[in-house]
C-alpha positions as a Python dict, from the first residue, in 0.01 Angstrom:
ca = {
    (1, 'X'): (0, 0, 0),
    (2, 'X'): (386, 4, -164),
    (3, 'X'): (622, -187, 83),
    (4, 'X'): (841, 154, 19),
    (5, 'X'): (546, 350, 107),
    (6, 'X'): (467, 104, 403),
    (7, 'X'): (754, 186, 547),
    (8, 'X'): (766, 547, 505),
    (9, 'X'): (502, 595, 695),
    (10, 'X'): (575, 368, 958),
    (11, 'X'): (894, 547, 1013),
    (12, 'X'): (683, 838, 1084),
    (13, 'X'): (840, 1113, 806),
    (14, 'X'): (515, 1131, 658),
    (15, 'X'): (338, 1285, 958),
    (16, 'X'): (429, 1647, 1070),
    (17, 'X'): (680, 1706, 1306),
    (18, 'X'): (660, 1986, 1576),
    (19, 'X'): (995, 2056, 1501),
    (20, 'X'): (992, 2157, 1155),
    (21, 'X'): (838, 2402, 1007),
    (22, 'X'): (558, 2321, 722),
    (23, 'X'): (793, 2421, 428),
    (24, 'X'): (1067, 2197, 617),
    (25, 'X'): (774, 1916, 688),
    (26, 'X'): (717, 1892, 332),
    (27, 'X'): (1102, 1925, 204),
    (28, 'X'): (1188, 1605, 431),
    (29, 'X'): (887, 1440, 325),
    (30, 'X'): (935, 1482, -36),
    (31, 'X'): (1314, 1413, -43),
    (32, 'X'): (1223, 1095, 125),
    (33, 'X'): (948, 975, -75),
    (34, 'X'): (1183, 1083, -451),
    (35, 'X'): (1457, 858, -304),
    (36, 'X'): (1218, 564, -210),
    (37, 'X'): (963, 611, -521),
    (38, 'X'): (884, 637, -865),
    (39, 'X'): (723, 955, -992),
    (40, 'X'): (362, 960, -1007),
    (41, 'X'): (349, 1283, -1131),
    (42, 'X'): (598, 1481, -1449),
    (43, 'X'): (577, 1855, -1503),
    (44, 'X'): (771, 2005, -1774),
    (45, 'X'): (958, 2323, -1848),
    (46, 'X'): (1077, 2500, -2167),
    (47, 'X'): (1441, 2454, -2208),
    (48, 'X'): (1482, 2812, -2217),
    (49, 'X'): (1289, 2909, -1880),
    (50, 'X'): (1534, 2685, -1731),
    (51, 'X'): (1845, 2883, -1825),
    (52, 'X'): (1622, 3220, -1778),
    (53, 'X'): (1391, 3368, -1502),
    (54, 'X'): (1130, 3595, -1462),
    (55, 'X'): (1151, 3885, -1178),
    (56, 'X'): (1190, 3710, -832),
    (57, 'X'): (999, 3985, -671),
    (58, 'X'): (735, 4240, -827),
    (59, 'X'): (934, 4502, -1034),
    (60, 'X'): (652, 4731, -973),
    (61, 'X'): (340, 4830, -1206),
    (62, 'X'): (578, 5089, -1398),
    (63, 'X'): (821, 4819, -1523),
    (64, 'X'): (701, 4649, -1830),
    (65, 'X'): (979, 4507, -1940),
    (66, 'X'): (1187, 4231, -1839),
    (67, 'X'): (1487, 4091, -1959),
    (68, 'X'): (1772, 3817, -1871),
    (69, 'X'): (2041, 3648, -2064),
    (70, 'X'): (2248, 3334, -1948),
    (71, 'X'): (2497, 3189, -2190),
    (72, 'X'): (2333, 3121, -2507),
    (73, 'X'): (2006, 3153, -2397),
    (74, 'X'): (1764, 3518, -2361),
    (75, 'X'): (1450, 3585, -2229),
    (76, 'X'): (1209, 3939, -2276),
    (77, 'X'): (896, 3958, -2110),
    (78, 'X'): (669, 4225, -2222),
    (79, 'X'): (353, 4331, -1970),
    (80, 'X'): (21, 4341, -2160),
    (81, 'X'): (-330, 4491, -2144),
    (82, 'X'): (-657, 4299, -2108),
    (83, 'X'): (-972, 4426, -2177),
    (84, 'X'): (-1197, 4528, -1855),
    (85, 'X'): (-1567, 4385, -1907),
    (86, 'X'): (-1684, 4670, -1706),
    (87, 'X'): (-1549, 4976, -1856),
    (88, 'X'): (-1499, 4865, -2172),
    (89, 'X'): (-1160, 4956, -2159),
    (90, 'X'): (-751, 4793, -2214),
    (91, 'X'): (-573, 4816, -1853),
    (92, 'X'): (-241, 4758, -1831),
    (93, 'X'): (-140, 4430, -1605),
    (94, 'X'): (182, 4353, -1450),
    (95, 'X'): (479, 4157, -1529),
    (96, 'X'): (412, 3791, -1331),
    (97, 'X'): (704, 3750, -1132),
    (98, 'X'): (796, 3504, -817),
    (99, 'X'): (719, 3137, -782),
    (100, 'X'): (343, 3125, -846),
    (101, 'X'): (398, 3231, -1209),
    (102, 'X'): (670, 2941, -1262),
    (103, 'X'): (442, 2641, -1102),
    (104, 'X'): (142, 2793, -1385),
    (105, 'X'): (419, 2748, -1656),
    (106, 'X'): (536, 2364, -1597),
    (107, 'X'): (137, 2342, -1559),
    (108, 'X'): (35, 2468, -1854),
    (109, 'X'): (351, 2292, -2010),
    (110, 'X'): (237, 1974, -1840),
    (111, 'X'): (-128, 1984, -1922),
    (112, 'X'): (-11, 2075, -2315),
    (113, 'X'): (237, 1823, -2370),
    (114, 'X'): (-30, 1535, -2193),
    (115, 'X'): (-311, 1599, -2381),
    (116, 'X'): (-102, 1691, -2686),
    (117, 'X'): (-325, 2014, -2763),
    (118, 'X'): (-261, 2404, -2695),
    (119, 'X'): (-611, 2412, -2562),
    (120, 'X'): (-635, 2390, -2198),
    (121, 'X'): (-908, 2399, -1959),
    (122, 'X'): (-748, 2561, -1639),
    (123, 'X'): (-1075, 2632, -1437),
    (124, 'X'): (-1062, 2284, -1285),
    (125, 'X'): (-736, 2144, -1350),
    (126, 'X'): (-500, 2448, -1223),
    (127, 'X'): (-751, 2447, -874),
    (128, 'X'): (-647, 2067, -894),
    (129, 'X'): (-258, 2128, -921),
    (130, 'X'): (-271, 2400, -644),
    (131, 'X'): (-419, 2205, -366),
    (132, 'X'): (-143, 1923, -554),
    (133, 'X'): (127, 2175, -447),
    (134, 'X'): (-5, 2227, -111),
    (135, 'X'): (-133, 2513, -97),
    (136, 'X'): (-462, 2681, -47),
    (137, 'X'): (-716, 2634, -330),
    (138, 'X'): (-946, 2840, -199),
    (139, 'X'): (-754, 3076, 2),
    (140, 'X'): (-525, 3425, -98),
    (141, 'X'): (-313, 3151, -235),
    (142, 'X'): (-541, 3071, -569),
    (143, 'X'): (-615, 3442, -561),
    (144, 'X'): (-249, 3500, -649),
    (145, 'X'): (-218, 3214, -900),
    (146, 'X'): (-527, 3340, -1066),
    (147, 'X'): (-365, 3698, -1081),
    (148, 'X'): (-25, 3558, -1241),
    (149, 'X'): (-254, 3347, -1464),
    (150, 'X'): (-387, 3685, -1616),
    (151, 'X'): (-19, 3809, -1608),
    (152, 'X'): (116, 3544, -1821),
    (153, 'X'): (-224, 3545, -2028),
    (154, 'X'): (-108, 3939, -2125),
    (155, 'X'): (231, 3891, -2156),
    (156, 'X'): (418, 3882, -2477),
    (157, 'X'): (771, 3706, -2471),
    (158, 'X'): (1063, 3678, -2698),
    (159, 'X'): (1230, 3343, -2685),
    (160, 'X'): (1605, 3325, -2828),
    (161, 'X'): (1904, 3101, -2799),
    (162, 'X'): (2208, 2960, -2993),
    (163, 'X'): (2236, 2626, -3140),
    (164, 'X'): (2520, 2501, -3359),
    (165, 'X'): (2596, 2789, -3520),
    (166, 'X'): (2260, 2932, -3608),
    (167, 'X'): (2052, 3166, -3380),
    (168, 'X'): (1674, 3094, -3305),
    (169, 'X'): (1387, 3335, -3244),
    (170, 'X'): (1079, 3267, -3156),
    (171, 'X'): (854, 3598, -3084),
    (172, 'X'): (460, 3520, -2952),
    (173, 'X'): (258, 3515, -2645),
    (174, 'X'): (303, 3235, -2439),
    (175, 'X'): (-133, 3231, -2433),
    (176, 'X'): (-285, 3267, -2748),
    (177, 'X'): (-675, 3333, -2670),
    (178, 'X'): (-823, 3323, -2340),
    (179, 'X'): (-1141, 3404, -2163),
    (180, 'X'): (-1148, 3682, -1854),
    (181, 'X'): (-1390, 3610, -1567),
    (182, 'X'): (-1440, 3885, -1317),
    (183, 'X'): (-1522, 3801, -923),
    (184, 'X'): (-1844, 3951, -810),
    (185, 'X'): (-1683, 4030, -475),
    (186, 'X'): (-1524, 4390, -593),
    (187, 'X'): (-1275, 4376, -315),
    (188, 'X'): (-1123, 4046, -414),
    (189, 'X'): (-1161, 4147, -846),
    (190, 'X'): (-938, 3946, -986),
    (191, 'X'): (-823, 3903, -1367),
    (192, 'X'): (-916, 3487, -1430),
    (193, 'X'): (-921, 3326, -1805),
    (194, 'X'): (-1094, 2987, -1736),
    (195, 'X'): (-957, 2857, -2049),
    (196, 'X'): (-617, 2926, -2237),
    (197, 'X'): (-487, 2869, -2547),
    (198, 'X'): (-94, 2827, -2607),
    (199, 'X'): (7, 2971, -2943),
    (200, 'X'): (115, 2783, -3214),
    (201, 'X'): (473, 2905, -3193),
    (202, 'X'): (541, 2806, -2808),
    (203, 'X'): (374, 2545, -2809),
    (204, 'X'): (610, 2357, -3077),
    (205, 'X'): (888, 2534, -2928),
    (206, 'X'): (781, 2408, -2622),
    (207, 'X'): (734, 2005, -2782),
    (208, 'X'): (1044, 2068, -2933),
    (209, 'X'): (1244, 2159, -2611),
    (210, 'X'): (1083, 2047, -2309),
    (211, 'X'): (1244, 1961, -1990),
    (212, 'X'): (1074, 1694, -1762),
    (213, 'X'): (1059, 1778, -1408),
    (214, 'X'): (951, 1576, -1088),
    (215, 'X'): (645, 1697, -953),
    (216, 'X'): (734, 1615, -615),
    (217, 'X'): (1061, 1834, -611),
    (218, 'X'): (877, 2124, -786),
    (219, 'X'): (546, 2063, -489),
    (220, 'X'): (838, 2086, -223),
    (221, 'X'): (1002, 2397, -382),
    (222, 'X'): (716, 2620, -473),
    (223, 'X'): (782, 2818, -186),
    (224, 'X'): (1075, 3007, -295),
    (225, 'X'): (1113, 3115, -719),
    (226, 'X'): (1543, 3053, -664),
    (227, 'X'): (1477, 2752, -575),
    (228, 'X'): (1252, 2626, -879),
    (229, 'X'): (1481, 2822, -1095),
    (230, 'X'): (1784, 2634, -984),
    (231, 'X'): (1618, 2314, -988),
    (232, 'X'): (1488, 2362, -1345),
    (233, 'X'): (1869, 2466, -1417),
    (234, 'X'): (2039, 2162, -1308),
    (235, 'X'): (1768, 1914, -1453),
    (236, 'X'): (1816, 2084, -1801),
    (237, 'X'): (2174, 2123, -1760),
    (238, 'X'): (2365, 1850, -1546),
    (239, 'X'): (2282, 1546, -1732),
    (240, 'X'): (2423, 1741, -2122),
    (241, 'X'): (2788, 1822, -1964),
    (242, 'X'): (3042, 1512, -2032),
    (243, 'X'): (3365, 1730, -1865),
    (244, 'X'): (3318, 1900, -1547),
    (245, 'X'): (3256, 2225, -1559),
    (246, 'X'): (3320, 2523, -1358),
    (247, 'X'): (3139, 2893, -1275),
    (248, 'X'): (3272, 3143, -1106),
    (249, 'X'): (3047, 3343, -839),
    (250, 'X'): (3008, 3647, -1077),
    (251, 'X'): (2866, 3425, -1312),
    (252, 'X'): (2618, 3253, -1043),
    (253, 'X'): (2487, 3604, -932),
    (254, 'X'): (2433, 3724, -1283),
    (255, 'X'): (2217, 3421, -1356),
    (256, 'X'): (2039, 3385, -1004),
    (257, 'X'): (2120, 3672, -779),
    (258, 'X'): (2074, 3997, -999),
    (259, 'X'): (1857, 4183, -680),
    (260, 'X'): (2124, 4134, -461),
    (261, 'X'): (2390, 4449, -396),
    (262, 'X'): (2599, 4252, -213),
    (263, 'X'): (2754, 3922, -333),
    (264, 'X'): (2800, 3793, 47),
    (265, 'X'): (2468, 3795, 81),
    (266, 'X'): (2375, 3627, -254),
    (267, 'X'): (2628, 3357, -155),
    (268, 'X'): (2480, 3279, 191),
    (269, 'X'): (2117, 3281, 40),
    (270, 'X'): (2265, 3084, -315),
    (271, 'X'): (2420, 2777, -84),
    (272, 'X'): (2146, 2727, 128),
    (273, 'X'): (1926, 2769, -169),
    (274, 'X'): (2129, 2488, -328),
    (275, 'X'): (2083, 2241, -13),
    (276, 'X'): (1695, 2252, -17),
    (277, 'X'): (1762, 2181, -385),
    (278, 'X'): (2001, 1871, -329),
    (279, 'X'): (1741, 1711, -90),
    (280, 'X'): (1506, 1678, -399),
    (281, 'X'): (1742, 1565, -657),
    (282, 'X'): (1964, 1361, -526),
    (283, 'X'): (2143, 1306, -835),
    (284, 'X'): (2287, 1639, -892),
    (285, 'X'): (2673, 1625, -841),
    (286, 'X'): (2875, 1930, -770),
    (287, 'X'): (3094, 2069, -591),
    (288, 'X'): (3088, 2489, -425),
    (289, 'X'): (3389, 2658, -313),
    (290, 'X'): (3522, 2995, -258),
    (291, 'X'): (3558, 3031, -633),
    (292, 'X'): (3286, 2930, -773),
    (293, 'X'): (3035, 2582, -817),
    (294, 'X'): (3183, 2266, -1063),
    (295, 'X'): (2902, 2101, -1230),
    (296, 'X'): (2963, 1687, -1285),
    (297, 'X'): (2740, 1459, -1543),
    (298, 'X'): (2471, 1343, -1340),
    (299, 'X'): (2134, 1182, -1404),
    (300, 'X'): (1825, 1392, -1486),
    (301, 'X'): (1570, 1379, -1211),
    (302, 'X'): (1358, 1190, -1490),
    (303, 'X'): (1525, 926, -1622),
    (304, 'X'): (1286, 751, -1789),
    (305, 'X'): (1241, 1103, -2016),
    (306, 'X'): (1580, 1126, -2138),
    (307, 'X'): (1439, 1165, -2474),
    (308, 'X'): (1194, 1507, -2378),
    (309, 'X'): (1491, 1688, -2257),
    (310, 'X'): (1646, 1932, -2466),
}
């Protein structure tokens, strides 16, 4: 065993503590273990997911469009239709929305970018990374991912942003081809493509502009879609600025707090969101007052992938 490892242990922060809850349990844990260790594990996002979001919360199955800008970057999800084996019919599905969705992308990224083909064999593998992420593989938990799976299956996106002078455009489905698999158990029917294929156009978007990740941090975080949202944000962002930079609170909800009415609220929820966030990258320096947050050069959480990011 690691003498780092050795001695994280021995100091006990690897074993639960009746104090903290689970999510807490594992944020110590993993903050602990990034400081002390190298990453085993690198996940990757696209460039543009980091500046972007999809829906914190379900929009509802009426909403089929989705749509956010942040500075030079814009993101439009459209919900699709799959084809229902049974009826022989299209059925609409749902925009994917919350965490689950986000942990499928930096998997799919991951898996993509690894074996250096669109093709990917998730029937296994995404079972693999869920019980990686602790959580249930076999529970409501996989239920969900498999359902946000399908979502991001259907969905067709447009990708935009500006770069020195010129604007790029890149309109496709995130998932090319994939095959639907139906549950036998008609209460728990859910949509599940055992294999999917990236198309051509994100996926050399995507090797073009991908943003490594720890997978520790994003393990730690999948509990709450702000959280892996401003993660991804400072990893693609902090380690690009050379002059400090500053955003006003306006700004900040815009980006991350759009389903909040009330910016006192969004504030409160924003700066605690931010200190689960510190505790996994350690690196990220700035600086939240009354005004605003000032983002400082800092390292990315991967240094060793300098040349991925984007």
């Amino acid at each position: 065993m690691p003498p780092k490892k050795r001695a994280l242990e021995t100091s006990g922060l690897l074993f639960p503590d009746p104090g903290l809850s689970p999510i807490q349990t594992r944020l110590v844990n993993s903050s602990h273990d990034i400081v002390m260790n190298d990453p085993e594990g690198i996940t990757y996002h696209h460039t543009v997911f980091c500046q972007t979001g999809l829906p914190y919360r379900n929009p509802g199955e009426n909403i089929r469009l989705w749509e956010q800008k942040q500075g030079k970057a814009i993101l439009e999800v459209s919900a699709g239709r799959v084809i229902n084996p049974s009826t022989f019919e299209f059925v609409n599905v749902g925009l994917p929305f919350g965490p689950k969705p986000r942990l499928i992308l930096t998997h799919l990224n991951s898996q993509a970018l690894k074996t250096g083909s669109p093709v990917i064999e998730v029937e296994s593998s995404l079972t693999a990374f869920v019980r990686r992420l602790g959580l249930d593989g076999n529970g409501r938990d996989i239920r969900s991912i498999k359902d946000h799976l399908s979502r991001l299956s259907a969905a067709t996106i447009r990708i935009g942003f500006v770069a020195e002078n010129r604007a790029v455009q890149v309109n496709t489905q995130i998932v090319k081809a994939f095959d639907l698999w139906f549950q036998k158990n008609e209460r728990q029917r859910v949509l599940w493509p055992s294999t999917v294929q990236l198309s051509d156009d994100y996926f050399q978007s995507l090797v073009n502009h991908a943003v490594p990740l720890d997978e520790r941090a994003v393990s730690a975080l999948s509990h709450s879609a702000m959280a892996l949202d401003v993660y991804a944000w400072l990893a693609q962002r902090l380690h690009r600025i050379k002059q400090p930079q500053f955003i006003t609170w306006v700004a900040l909800k815009e980006q991350f707090g759009y389903h909040y009415d009330r910016m006192d609220n969004f504030r409160r929820v924003f700066t605690h969101t931010l200190t689960i966030v510190h505790s996994q990258y350690h690196n990220a320096r700035f600086q939240i007052d009354g005004k605003g947050m000032t983002l400082q050069h800092s390292q990315p959480p991967i240094k060793s992938c300098l040349h991925r990011l984007s």
